[in-house]
Amino acid sequence: MIFGIPVQAFLGQLLIGLINGSFYALLSLGLAVIFGLLRVINFAHGAQYMLGAFVAFLLLQYFAIGYWAALILAPLIVGLLGAVIERTMLSRLYNLDPLYGLLFTFGLALTIEGTFRYLYGASGQPYAAPSWLAGGTNLGFMFLPNYRGWVVVVSLLACLGTWLLIEKTKLGSYLRAATENPVLVQAFGVNVPLLLTFTYALGAGLAAFAGVLAAPVYQVSPLMGTNLIIVVFAVVVVGGMGSIMGAIVTGYMLGIAEGLTKVFYPEASNIVIFVIMAIVLLLRPAGLFGRDA
Amino acid sequence: MVELSEKMATNVQPERTASMIQVGLLVVAVGCLAAAPLFLYPIFLMKLLCFALFACAFNLLLGYTGLLSFGHATFFGGAAYFTAHAVKEWGVTPEIGILIGVAGAALLGLVVGFFAIRRQGIYFAMITLALGQMFYFFCLQAAFTHGEDGIQSVPRGHLFGLIDLNRPTSMYYFVLVAFLIGMAIIWRFINSPFGMILKSIRENEQRAISLGYSVRNYKLGAFVMSAALTGLAGGLKALVFQFATLTDVGWQMSGEVILMTLLGGIGTMIGPIVGAGLVVTLQNYLATSDFPVTIVTGIVFMACVLLFRRGIVGEFYTSRLGKKLGF
């Protein structure tokens, strides 16, 4: 017993919190990467997450392509789609107030979501976890469904991989330099517009990756993205978009906080992240890891 | 001397005719609105007026202060709940019910605004969206909103205890008068010294600060004002449709009002009215088909941002005809 709550229930909710936190981390990471370079808040991030799950579902349905291939293919397809959108439309908005980017991607999200709701209805479609990860493992103190353990590990790896890509590689150094001063980087012969397209595709791909991971946990539904993205916005406000690591850490922290709230005060579990956001705004308006005011 | 005064006279003349044309247009518009129920379905007209007022109140913030709120459904839907509850459960007269809705929305605006103005630009939008979603979950769970069912069969009652609002014509004129009062307040507000300072904040916040204005208080004032007027629209809507539901507090509603304002013209007095008219008409038209409104809404959104950011009215103002009319 921990604080009068059975250990099993406590750890179970902690695990759910960790799973949610994985998705918050992956999505807020993508938002931060896109915002860092493009100065656009990608409202369509939730729709791209949903697209990832749907691409996996459709690949299985029509081409009998399973989970493992989908885990690679779906991010590529959605990333490519993101690149096309960035090239043809989003890139026209860079010189304007960032609010226009938000409004444009909001419209994009509505269009994608509406289309899928029209085609597949509002109800969710089941997507089975691969047989290799079915079942669970008894850890002695709790029962761990294998797939959920896999989600936590893989998303952690994906977050770390992205962080390494940006902080430790040559490409990443170009990205960081272009964030600081795009004109100068362009003058050094780096193709900055291409870098912007790549960054948006990377962000969209990360969202799609999270979507494929989420497909067996939740149901594949057209509405799965938008409600999530609003919570992720709150996560981003708490973390501040100044640092990649900040986005990751905040995502996991708030996921766990949400899980623990479900144990102790379930009625507030829907709003706890928003309450934390309000408190952080009072104490540290720039966000926990934020540099910009 | 003579030359100069002549010059001045020729300069003044077109301005005077232009403002006379504008006043004339205003009179014609009000006349049309007064006569409209003879030709169009009153419920549709009342819906249009409610949303037009909602969009104008929202525009007070986006267009004149430069703050994009993504959570205005909180004040619209919140006021609808307050008014519906007051009228149905406490049995107050409709005008008192509306005032309760307005006061409640203003209070919500004070709380949301207090948090949101701590950040600027894009963060402001995200914070208002998140707090709006929080209020949505609150409404989902609170007892007085009746969760998924909403507050149903709200009585319209008797205005001042005298005029029966169950007659569609009386209800329509009640909504029209409230709408005109709301518009007059907005017009007066924008053209007051307070409104001028808001515009200066929109144009250059740093400079407004350095000139000694307490920008925070002005922003909060504008936010509360906008929320209160949104509450007026929400309260009216609850009486017109005789219900208040979760739809009114959802983020989709916040998106809708942004679209109306953007489509009509951000920062123009009548743009949001035009935008609201178009969006409401479109929704009515699509309601009978099974084609989802969201797809159309999304495409219009993208088209507005990419092609005509000034909105319909804004583009008209900058066109040759608009300039001739003195806009």
Coordinates of C-alpha atoms in Angstrom, one line a residue:
Chain A
M1 CA 0.0 0.0 0.0
I2 CA 1.2 3.5 -0.9
F3 CA -0.8 6.3 0.8
G4 CA -3.7 3.9 1.2
I5 CA -3.8 3.0 -2.5
P6 CA -3.0 -0.6 -3.5
V7 CA 0.4 -0.9 -5.1
Q8 CA -1.0 -2.6 -8.2
A9 CA -3.4 0.3 -8.9
F10 CA -0.8 2.9 -8.2
L11 CA 1.8 1.3 -10.6
G12 CA -0.9 0.7 -13.2
Q13 CA -1.8 4.3 -13.3
L14 CA 1.8 5.3 -13.2
L15 CA 2.3 3.2 -16.3
I16 CA -0.6 4.8 -18.1
G17 CA 0.8 8.1 -17.2
L18 CA 4.2 7.1 -18.6
I19 CA 2.5 6.0 -21.9
N20 CA 0.6 9.3 -22.2
G21 CA 3.8 11.1 -21.3
S22 CA 5.6 9.3 -24.1
F23 CA 3.1 10.7 -26.6
Y24 CA 3.2 14.2 -25.0
A25 CA 7.0 14.1 -25.2
L26 CA 7.1 13.0 -28.8
L27 CA 4.5 15.5 -29.9
S28 CA 5.8 18.5 -28.0
L29 CA 9.3 17.6 -29.2
G30 CA 8.0 17.8 -32.8
L31 CA 6.2 21.1 -32.1
A32 CA 9.4 22.5 -30.6
V33 CA 11.6 21.5 -33.5
I34 CA 9.2 23.0 -36.0
F35 CA 8.7 26.2 -34.0
G36 CA 12.4 26.6 -33.4
L37 CA 13.2 27.0 -37.1
L38 CA 9.9 27.9 -38.8
R39 CA 8.4 30.1 -36.1
V40 CA 5.1 28.3 -36.8
I41 CA 3.0 26.6 -34.2
N42 CA 1.9 23.5 -36.1
F43 CA -1.8 23.0 -35.1
A44 CA -1.9 20.2 -37.7
H45 CA 0.4 18.2 -35.5
G46 CA -2.6 16.3 -34.0
A47 CA -4.0 15.7 -37.4
Q48 CA -0.6 14.3 -38.5
Y49 CA -0.5 12.1 -35.5
M50 CA -3.9 10.8 -36.5
L51 CA -2.8 10.4 -40.1
G52 CA 0.1 8.2 -38.9
A53 CA -2.3 5.9 -37.1
F54 CA -4.6 5.8 -40.1
V55 CA -1.8 5.1 -42.6
A56 CA -0.8 2.1 -40.5
F57 CA -4.4 1.0 -40.4
L58 CA -4.9 1.4 -44.2
L59 CA -1.6 -0.3 -45.0
L60 CA -2.8 -3.3 -43.1
Q61 CA -6.3 -3.2 -44.5
Y62 CA -5.5 -2.8 -48.2
F63 CA -1.9 -4.0 -48.6
A64 CA -1.5 -6.4 -45.8
I65 CA 1.5 -4.4 -44.6
G66 CA 2.0 -5.0 -40.9
Y67 CA 3.1 -3.0 -37.9
W68 CA 6.8 -3.1 -38.3
A69 CA 6.8 -1.8 -41.9
A70 CA 4.1 0.7 -41.0
L71 CA 6.3 2.1 -38.2
I72 CA 8.8 3.2 -40.9
L73 CA 6.4 3.8 -43.9
A74 CA 3.8 5.9 -42.1
P75 CA 6.2 8.5 -40.9
L76 CA 7.8 8.7 -44.3
I77 CA 4.4 9.1 -46.1
V78 CA 3.2 11.7 -43.6
G79 CA 6.6 13.5 -43.7
L80 CA 6.5 13.6 -47.4
L81 CA 2.9 15.0 -47.3
G82 CA 4.2 17.6 -44.8
A83 CA 7.0 18.5 -47.1
V84 CA 4.6 19.1 -50.0
I85 CA 2.4 21.3 -47.8
E86 CA 5.3 23.3 -46.5
R87 CA 6.7 23.8 -50.0
T88 CA 3.5 24.8 -51.7
M89 CA 1.6 26.7 -49.0
L90 CA 3.2 27.1 -45.5
S91 CA 6.4 28.7 -46.9
R92 CA 4.5 31.7 -48.2
L93 CA 3.7 32.7 -44.6
Y94 CA 7.1 33.0 -43.1
N95 CA 7.4 36.7 -43.5
L96 CA 4.0 37.3 -41.7
D97 CA 2.9 37.4 -38.1
P98 CA 3.3 33.9 -36.7
L99 CA -0.4 33.9 -35.9
Y100 CA -1.1 33.3 -39.6
G101 CA 0.9 30.1 -39.5
L102 CA -1.2 28.9 -36.5
L103 CA -4.4 29.8 -38.4
F104 CA -3.3 28.1 -41.6
T105 CA -2.4 24.9 -39.8
F106 CA -5.6 25.0 -37.9
G107 CA -7.5 25.1 -41.2
L108 CA -5.3 22.2 -42.4
A109 CA -6.1 20.2 -39.3
L110 CA -9.9 20.8 -39.7
T111 CA -9.7 19.7 -43.4
I112 CA -7.8 16.5 -42.7
E113 CA -9.9 15.6 -39.7
G114 CA -13.2 16.4 -41.5
T115 CA -12.1 14.3 -44.5
F116 CA -11.3 11.3 -42.4
R117 CA -14.5 11.6 -40.4
Y118 CA -16.4 11.8 -43.7
L119 CA -14.7 8.7 -45.0
Y120 CA -14.5 6.5 -41.9
G121 CA -17.0 7.9 -39.4
A122 CA -16.3 9.2 -36.0
S123 CA -16.1 5.8 -34.3
G124 CA -12.7 4.1 -33.7
Q125 CA -11.2 1.3 -35.7
P126 CA -9.2 -1.4 -33.8
Y127 CA -5.6 -2.0 -34.7
A128 CA -4.0 -5.1 -33.2
A129 CA -0.5 -5.0 -31.6
P130 CA 2.0 -7.3 -33.3
S131 CA 1.8 -10.9 -32.0
W132 CA 5.4 -10.7 -30.8
L133 CA 4.4 -8.0 -28.3
A134 CA 1.0 -9.5 -27.3
G135 CA 0.4 -10.6 -23.8
G136 CA 2.3 -9.4 -20.8
T137 CA 5.1 -10.0 -18.3
N138 CA 4.7 -10.5 -14.6
L139 CA 7.3 -8.3 -13.0
G140 CA 6.5 -9.7 -9.5
F141 CA 5.2 -6.4 -8.2
M142 CA 3.0 -5.7 -11.2
F143 CA 1.7 -7.1 -14.5
L144 CA 3.2 -5.2 -17.5
P145 CA 1.5 -5.5 -20.9
N146 CA 4.4 -6.1 -23.3
Y147 CA 3.2 -3.6 -25.9
R148 CA 3.0 -0.8 -23.4
G149 CA 6.5 -1.4 -22.2
W150 CA 7.6 -1.3 -25.8
V151 CA 5.9 2.1 -26.4
V152 CA 7.7 3.6 -23.4
V153 CA 11.1 2.3 -24.5
V154 CA 10.7 3.1 -28.2
S155 CA 9.4 6.6 -27.7
L156 CA 12.2 7.3 -25.2
L157 CA 14.7 6.1 -27.9
A158 CA 13.0 8.3 -30.6
C159 CA 13.2 11.3 -28.3
L160 CA 16.8 10.7 -27.6
G161 CA 17.6 10.1 -31.2
T162 CA 16.0 13.4 -32.2
W163 CA 17.9 15.2 -29.5
L164 CA 21.2 13.6 -30.7
L165 CA 20.3 14.5 -34.3
I166 CA 19.9 18.1 -33.4
E167 CA 22.6 18.6 -30.8
K168 CA 25.4 16.3 -32.0
T169 CA 25.3 16.0 -35.8
K170 CA 26.4 18.3 -38.6
L171 CA 22.8 18.6 -40.0
G172 CA 21.7 19.4 -36.5
S173 CA 24.3 22.2 -36.2
Y174 CA 23.0 23.7 -39.5
L175 CA 19.5 23.5 -38.0
R176 CA 20.6 25.3 -34.8
A177 CA 22.5 27.9 -36.7
A178 CA 19.6 28.6 -39.0
T179 CA 17.4 29.0 -35.9
E180 CA 19.7 31.7 -34.7
N181 CA 20.4 33.6 -38.0
P182 CA 18.9 32.2 -41.2
V183 CA 20.2 34.9 -43.4
L184 CA 23.8 34.4 -42.4
V185 CA 23.5 30.6 -42.7
Q186 CA 22.1 31.1 -46.2
A187 CA 25.1 33.3 -47.0
F188 CA 27.4 30.4 -46.0
G189 CA 25.9 28.4 -48.8
V190 CA 23.5 26.3 -46.8
N191 CA 20.2 25.8 -48.6
V192 CA 18.0 27.2 -45.8
P193 CA 14.6 26.8 -47.6
L194 CA 15.4 23.1 -48.0
L195 CA 16.3 22.9 -44.4
L196 CA 12.9 24.4 -43.5
T197 CA 11.1 21.8 -45.6
F198 CA 13.1 19.0 -44.0
T199 CA 12.4 20.3 -40.5
Y200 CA 8.6 20.4 -41.1
A201 CA 8.7 16.9 -42.7
L202 CA 10.7 15.7 -39.7
G203 CA 8.2 17.2 -37.2
A204 CA 5.3 15.7 -39.2
G205 CA 7.1 12.4 -39.4
L206 CA 7.6 12.3 -35.6
A207 CA 3.9 13.0 -35.1
A208 CA 3.1 10.1 -37.5
F209 CA 5.5 7.8 -35.7
A210 CA 3.7 8.6 -32.4
G211 CA 0.4 7.9 -34.2
V212 CA 1.6 4.4 -35.3
L213 CA 2.8 3.7 -31.7
A214 CA -0.6 4.9 -30.4
A215 CA -2.7 2.9 -32.8
P216 CA -2.8 -0.4 -30.8
V217 CA -3.1 1.4 -27.5
Y218 CA -6.0 3.6 -28.3
Q219 CA -8.4 3.1 -31.3
V220 CA -7.6 4.6 -34.7
S221 CA -10.2 7.4 -34.9
P222 CA -10.3 10.7 -36.8
L223 CA -10.8 12.6 -33.6
M224 CA -7.8 11.1 -31.7
G225 CA -5.5 14.0 -32.7
T226 CA -7.1 17.3 -31.9
N227 CA -8.1 16.8 -28.3
L228 CA -4.5 15.5 -27.7
I229 CA -2.9 18.5 -29.4
I230 CA -4.6 20.9 -27.1
V231 CA -3.1 19.1 -24.1
V232 CA 0.3 19.1 -25.9
F233 CA 0.0 22.9 -26.3
A234 CA -0.4 23.2 -22.5
V235 CA 2.7 21.0 -22.2
V236 CA 4.6 23.3 -24.5
V237 CA 3.5 26.4 -22.5
V238 CA 4.7 24.7 -19.3
G239 CA 8.1 23.6 -20.8
G240 CA 8.7 26.6 -23.0
M241 CA 9.8 26.0 -26.5
G242 CA 13.4 27.1 -26.0
S243 CA 14.9 23.7 -25.5
I244 CA 14.5 20.3 -27.1
M245 CA 15.3 18.5 -23.9
G246 CA 12.9 20.7 -22.0
A247 CA 10.1 19.6 -24.2
I248 CA 10.9 15.9 -23.7
V249 CA 11.3 16.1 -19.9
T250 CA 8.1 18.2 -19.5
G251 CA 6.1 15.8 -21.6
Y252 CA 7.0 12.8 -19.4
M253 CA 6.6 14.8 -16.2
L254 CA 3.1 16.0 -17.1
G255 CA 2.1 12.5 -18.3
I256 CA 3.1 11.0 -14.9
A257 CA 1.4 13.9 -13.0
E258 CA -1.8 13.1 -15.0
G259 CA -1.5 9.4 -14.2
L260 CA -1.0 10.1 -10.5
T261 CA -4.0 12.4 -10.4
K262 CA -6.1 9.5 -11.7
V263 CA -5.1 7.6 -8.6
F264 CA -5.7 10.2 -6.0
Y265 CA -8.4 12.5 -7.5
P266 CA -9.9 11.0 -10.7
E267 CA -12.3 13.9 -11.3
A268 CA -9.5 16.3 -11.9
S269 CA -7.4 14.1 -14.2
N270 CA -8.7 15.8 -17.3
I271 CA -7.7 19.2 -16.2
V272 CA -4.6 18.7 -14.1
I273 CA -2.3 19.6 -16.9
F274 CA -4.1 22.8 -17.5
V275 CA -4.0 23.6 -13.8
I276 CA -0.3 23.0 -13.8
M277 CA 0.0 25.3 -16.8
A278 CA -1.8 28.0 -14.9
I279 CA 0.5 27.6 -11.8
V280 CA 3.6 27.7 -14.0
L281 CA 2.3 30.9 -15.7
L282 CA 2.0 32.5 -12.3
L283 CA 5.4 31.5 -11.0
R284 CA 7.6 31.3 -14.1
P285 CA 5.8 32.9 -17.1
A286 CA 8.5 32.0 -19.5
G287 CA 8.0 28.3 -18.8
L288 CA 10.2 25.8 -16.9
F289 CA 12.9 25.6 -19.6
G290 CA 11.9 28.7 -21.6
R291 CA 14.4 31.3 -22.7
D292 CA 12.0 33.7 -24.5
A293 CA 9.7 35.9 -22.5
Chain B
M1 CA -6.0 83.2 -49.1
V2 CA -8.8 82.6 -51.5
E3 CA -6.9 79.8 -53.2
L4 CA -6.3 78.1 -49.9
S5 CA -9.8 78.2 -48.7
E6 CA -11.0 76.9 -52.1
K7 CA -8.5 74.1 -51.8
M8 CA -9.8 73.3 -48.3
A9 CA -13.3 73.4 -49.5
T10 CA -12.6 70.9 -52.3
N11 CA -10.8 68.7 -49.8
V12 CA -13.6 68.8 -47.3
Q13 CA -16.3 68.2 -49.8
P14 CA -15.6 64.6 -50.8
E15 CA -15.0 63.7 -47.2
R16 CA -18.3 65.0 -46.2
T17 CA -20.1 63.2 -49.0
A18 CA -18.2 60.1 -48.1
S19 CA -19.3 60.2 -44.5
M20 CA -22.8 61.0 -45.6
I21 CA -22.8 57.9 -47.8
Q22 CA -21.5 55.9 -44.8
V23 CA -24.3 57.2 -42.6
G24 CA -26.8 56.5 -45.3
L25 CA -25.5 52.9 -45.7
L26 CA -25.8 52.5 -41.9
V27 CA -29.5 53.7 -42.0
V28 CA -30.3 51.4 -44.9
A29 CA -28.6 48.4 -43.1
V30 CA -30.6 49.0 -39.9
G31 CA -33.8 49.4 -41.9
C32 CA -33.1 46.1 -43.7
L33 CA -32.5 44.4 -40.4
A34 CA -35.8 45.8 -39.0
A35 CA -37.7 44.6 -42.1
A36 CA -35.9 41.3 -42.5
P37 CA -38.3 39.0 -40.6
L38 CA -40.9 39.8 -43.2
F39 CA -38.8 37.9 -45.8
L40 CA -36.5 35.5 -43.9
Y41 CA -36.9 32.8 -41.2
P42 CA -36.6 34.7 -37.8
I43 CA -34.7 31.9 -36.0
F44 CA -32.1 32.1 -38.8
L45 CA -31.9 35.8 -38.5
M46 CA -31.5 35.7 -34.8
K47 CA -28.8 33.1 -35.0
L48 CA -27.0 35.4 -37.5
L49 CA -27.3 38.4 -35.2
C50 CA -26.0 36.4 -32.2
F51 CA -22.9 35.2 -34.1
A52 CA -22.3 38.6 -35.7
L53 CA -22.2 40.2 -32.2
F54 CA -20.0 37.3 -31.0
A55 CA -17.6 37.9 -33.9
C56 CA -17.5 41.7 -33.4
A57 CA -16.8 41.2 -29.7
F58 CA -14.0 38.8 -30.6
N59 CA -12.6 41.2 -33.2
L60 CA -12.4 43.8 -30.4
L61 CA -9.5 41.7 -29.2
L62 CA -7.9 40.4 -32.3
G63 CA -8.5 43.3 -34.6
Y64 CA -8.0 46.3 -32.3
T65 CA -5.7 44.9 -29.6
G66 CA -3.8 42.3 -31.7
L67 CA -4.5 39.4 -29.3
L68 CA -5.6 36.1 -30.8
S69 CA -7.8 34.3 -28.3
F70 CA -8.4 30.7 -29.2
G71 CA -10.8 30.2 -26.2
H72 CA -13.6 32.6 -26.8
A73 CA -16.1 29.8 -26.7
T74 CA -15.6 29.8 -23.0
F75 CA -17.4 33.2 -22.7
F76 CA -20.0 32.4 -25.4
G77 CA -20.9 29.0 -24.0
G78 CA -20.4 30.0 -20.4
A79 CA -22.8 32.9 -20.7
A80 CA -25.3 30.6 -22.5
Y81 CA -25.2 28.2 -19.5
F82 CA -25.4 31.1 -16.9
T83 CA -28.4 32.7 -18.7
A84 CA -30.1 29.4 -19.3
H85 CA -29.7 28.3 -15.7
A86 CA -30.8 31.7 -14.3
V87 CA -33.9 31.8 -16.4
K88 CA -34.9 28.2 -16.0
E89 CA -34.0 27.4 -12.4
W90 CA -34.2 30.8 -10.7
G91 CA -37.1 32.0 -12.9
V92 CA -35.7 35.5 -13.5
T93 CA -36.9 37.7 -16.4
P94 CA -35.0 37.4 -19.7
E95 CA -33.2 40.7 -19.4
I96 CA -31.9 39.8 -15.9
G97 CA -30.9 36.4 -17.2
I98 CA -28.9 38.1 -20.0
L99 CA -27.2 40.4 -17.5
I100 CA -26.2 37.4 -15.3
G101 CA -24.7 35.8 -18.4
V102 CA -22.8 39.0 -19.3
A103 CA -21.5 39.3 -15.7
G104 CA -20.5 35.7 -15.6
A105 CA -18.7 35.9 -18.9
A106 CA -16.9 39.1 -17.7
L107 CA -15.7 37.3 -14.6
L108 CA -14.5 34.3 -16.7
G109 CA -12.8 36.8 -18.9
L110 CA -11.0 38.4 -15.9
V111 CA -9.7 35.0 -14.8
V112 CA -8.7 33.7 -18.3
G113 CA -7.2 37.1 -19.2
F114 CA -5.2 37.3 -16.0
F115 CA -3.3 34.1 -16.9
A116 CA -3.2 34.6 -20.7
I117 CA -1.7 38.1 -20.8
R118 CA 1.3 36.9 -19.0
R119 CA 2.6 35.7 -22.4
Q120 CA 2.5 37.2 -25.8
G121 CA 1.7 36.3 -29.4
I122 CA 1.6 32.6 -30.1
Y123 CA 1.7 31.6 -26.5
F124 CA -1.3 33.8 -25.7
A125 CA -3.3 31.8 -28.3
M126 CA -2.2 28.5 -26.9
I127 CA -2.9 29.5 -23.3
T128 CA -6.4 30.7 -24.1
L129 CA -7.0 27.4 -26.0
A130 CA -5.8 25.3 -23.1
L131 CA -7.9 27.3 -20.5
G132 CA -10.9 27.0 -22.9
Q133 CA -10.5 23.3 -23.0
M134 CA -10.3 23.2 -19.2
F135 CA -13.6 25.1 -19.0
Y136 CA -15.0 22.6 -21.4
F137 CA -14.1 19.7 -19.1
F138 CA -15.5 21.7 -16.2
C139 CA -18.8 22.0 -18.0
L140 CA -18.7 18.3 -18.9
Q141 CA -18.6 17.4 -15.2
A142 CA -20.4 20.2 -13.3
A143 CA -23.9 19.4 -12.1
F144 CA -25.7 22.6 -13.2
T145 CA -24.8 22.1 -16.9
H146 CA -26.3 18.6 -17.1
G147 CA -23.3 17.3 -18.9
E148 CA -23.9 15.8 -22.3
D149 CA -27.6 16.7 -22.2
G150 CA -27.1 20.4 -21.7
I151 CA -29.8 22.7 -20.3
Q152 CA -32.9 22.0 -22.4
S153 CA -36.2 23.8 -22.9
V154 CA -35.1 27.1 -21.5
P155 CA -38.2 29.4 -21.2
R156 CA -37.9 32.7 -23.1
G157 CA -40.2 34.4 -20.6
H158 CA -41.6 37.9 -20.6
L159 CA -39.3 40.8 -21.2
F160 CA -39.5 43.2 -18.2
G161 CA -42.4 40.8 -17.2
L162 CA -44.5 42.4 -19.9
I163 CA -43.6 41.4 -23.5
D164 CA -44.1 37.8 -24.4
L165 CA -40.9 36.6 -26.1
N166 CA -42.4 33.4 -27.3
R167 CA -43.8 35.4 -30.2
P168 CA -41.0 35.1 -32.8
T169 CA -41.4 38.8 -33.9
S170 CA -41.0 40.2 -30.3
M171 CA -38.0 37.9 -29.8
Y172 CA -36.5 39.0 -33.0
Y173 CA -36.8 42.7 -32.2
F174 CA -35.4 42.1 -28.7
V175 CA -32.4 40.4 -30.2
L176 CA -32.0 43.2 -32.8
V177 CA -32.1 45.9 -30.1
A178 CA -29.6 44.0 -28.0
F179 CA -27.4 43.5 -31.0
L180 CA -27.5 47.2 -31.9
I181 CA -26.7 48.2 -28.3
G182 CA -23.7 45.8 -28.3
M183 CA -22.5 47.2 -31.6
A184 CA -22.9 50.8 -30.3
I185 CA -20.8 49.9 -27.2
I186 CA -18.1 48.4 -29.4
W187 CA -18.0 51.4 -31.7
R188 CA -17.8 53.8 -28.8
F189 CA -15.1 51.7 -27.1
I190 CA -12.9 51.5 -30.2
N191 CA -13.2 55.3 -30.8
S192 CA -12.5 56.2 -27.2
P193 CA -9.0 57.1 -25.8
F194 CA -8.9 53.6 -24.3
G195 CA -9.4 52.1 -27.8
M196 CA -6.7 54.3 -29.2
I197 CA -4.2 53.0 -26.6
L198 CA -5.3 49.5 -27.5
K199 CA -4.4 50.2 -31.2
S200 CA -1.1 51.5 -30.2
I201 CA -0.4 48.3 -28.2
R202 CA -1.3 46.3 -31.3
E203 CA 1.1 48.4 -33.5
N204 CA 4.0 48.5 -31.1
E205 CA 3.7 47.1 -27.6
Q206 CA 7.3 48.0 -26.6
R207 CA 6.7 51.6 -27.5
A208 CA 3.4 51.7 -25.6
I209 CA 5.2 50.4 -22.6
S210 CA 8.0 53.0 -22.9
L211 CA 5.4 55.8 -23.2
G212 CA 4.2 54.8 -19.7
Y213 CA 1.0 53.0 -20.4
S214 CA 0.4 50.0 -18.2
V215 CA -0.1 47.7 -21.2
R216 CA -1.1 44.7 -19.0
N217 CA -4.0 46.6 -17.5
Y218 CA -5.2 47.8 -20.9
K219 CA -5.0 44.3 -22.4
L220 CA -6.9 42.9 -19.4
G221 CA -9.5 45.6 -19.8
A222 CA -9.9 44.8 -23.5
F223 CA -10.1 41.1 -22.7
V224 CA -12.8 41.5 -20.1
M225 CA -14.8 43.9 -22.4
S226 CA -14.6 41.4 -25.2
A227 CA -15.6 38.6 -22.9
A228 CA -18.6 40.5 -21.6
L229 CA -19.9 41.4 -25.1
T230 CA -19.3 37.8 -26.1
G231 CA -21.4 36.9 -23.1
L232 CA -24.2 39.1 -24.4
A233 CA -24.2 37.1 -27.6
G234 CA -24.1 33.8 -25.8
G235 CA -26.9 34.7 -23.4
L236 CA -29.1 35.8 -26.4
K237 CA -28.3 32.6 -28.2
A238 CA -29.4 30.5 -25.2
L239 CA -32.8 32.3 -25.2
V240 CA -33.2 32.1 -29.0
F241 CA -32.6 28.4 -29.3
Q242 CA -33.8 27.7 -25.7
F243 CA -30.9 25.5 -24.9
A244 CA -27.3 25.6 -23.8
T245 CA -25.0 22.7 -24.6
L246 CA -21.4 21.6 -24.7
T247 CA -21.1 22.6 -28.4
D248 CA -21.1 26.2 -27.3
V249 CA -18.0 25.8 -25.1
G250 CA -15.9 23.5 -27.4
W251 CA -12.8 24.6 -29.2
Q252 CA -14.6 24.2 -32.6
M253 CA -16.8 27.2 -31.6
S254 CA -13.6 29.2 -30.8
G255 CA -12.3 28.3 -34.2
E256 CA -15.6 29.3 -35.9
V257 CA -15.5 32.8 -34.5
I258 CA -11.9 33.2 -35.7
L259 CA -13.0 32.1 -39.1
M260 CA -15.9 34.6 -39.2
T261 CA -13.6 37.4 -38.3
L262 CA -10.8 36.4 -40.6
L263 CA -13.2 35.9 -43.5
G264 CA -15.0 39.2 -43.1
G265 CA -11.9 41.3 -42.2
I266 CA -9.9 41.6 -39.1
G267 CA -9.9 45.0 -37.5
T268 CA -12.9 46.3 -39.5
M269 CA -16.2 47.2 -37.9
I270 CA -18.5 45.4 -40.2
G271 CA -16.2 42.6 -41.4
P272 CA -17.1 40.2 -38.7
I273 CA -20.8 40.7 -39.4
V274 CA -20.2 39.9 -43.0
G275 CA -18.1 36.9 -42.1
A276 CA -20.7 35.6 -39.5
G277 CA -23.4 36.0 -42.2
L278 CA -21.5 33.9 -44.7
V279 CA -20.4 31.2 -42.2
V280 CA -23.9 30.9 -40.7
T281 CA -25.5 30.7 -44.1
L282 CA -23.0 28.1 -45.2
Q283 CA -23.7 26.0 -42.2
N284 CA -27.4 26.2 -42.7
Y285 CA -26.9 25.2 -46.4
L286 CA -24.7 22.3 -45.5
A287 CA -26.8 21.1 -42.6
T288 CA -29.2 19.4 -44.9
S289 CA -26.5 17.5 -46.8
D290 CA -24.2 14.9 -45.2
F291 CA -21.1 16.7 -46.3
P292 CA -19.2 17.7 -43.2
V293 CA -18.9 21.4 -42.5
T294 CA -15.4 21.0 -41.1
I295 CA -13.9 20.3 -44.5
V296 CA -15.4 23.4 -46.0
T297 CA -14.5 25.5 -42.9
G298 CA -10.9 24.2 -43.0
I299 CA -10.5 25.0 -46.7
V300 CA -11.9 28.5 -46.3
F301 CA -9.5 29.0 -43.4
M302 CA -6.5 28.1 -45.5
A303 CA -7.7 30.1 -48.5
C304 CA -8.2 33.2 -46.3
V305 CA -4.7 33.0 -44.8
L306 CA -3.1 32.3 -48.2
L307 CA -5.0 34.6 -50.5
F308 CA -6.9 37.4 -48.8
R309 CA -5.7 38.1 -45.3
R310 CA -7.5 41.4 -45.2
G311 CA -10.8 39.6 -45.5
I312 CA -13.7 40.4 -47.7
V313 CA -14.5 43.8 -46.2
G314 CA -10.8 44.7 -45.8
E315 CA -10.1 44.0 -49.5
F316 CA -13.2 46.1 -50.4
Y317 CA -11.9 49.0 -48.3
T318 CA -8.5 48.9 -50.1
S319 CA -10.1 48.5 -53.5
R320 CA -10.7 51.6 -55.7
L321 CA -14.4 51.7 -55.0
G322 CA -13.9 51.4 -51.3
K323 CA -11.4 54.3 -51.3
K324 CA -13.8 56.4 -53.3
L325 CA -16.5 55.9 -50.6
G326 CA -14.0 57.1 -48.0
F327 CA -13.2 53.9 -46.0

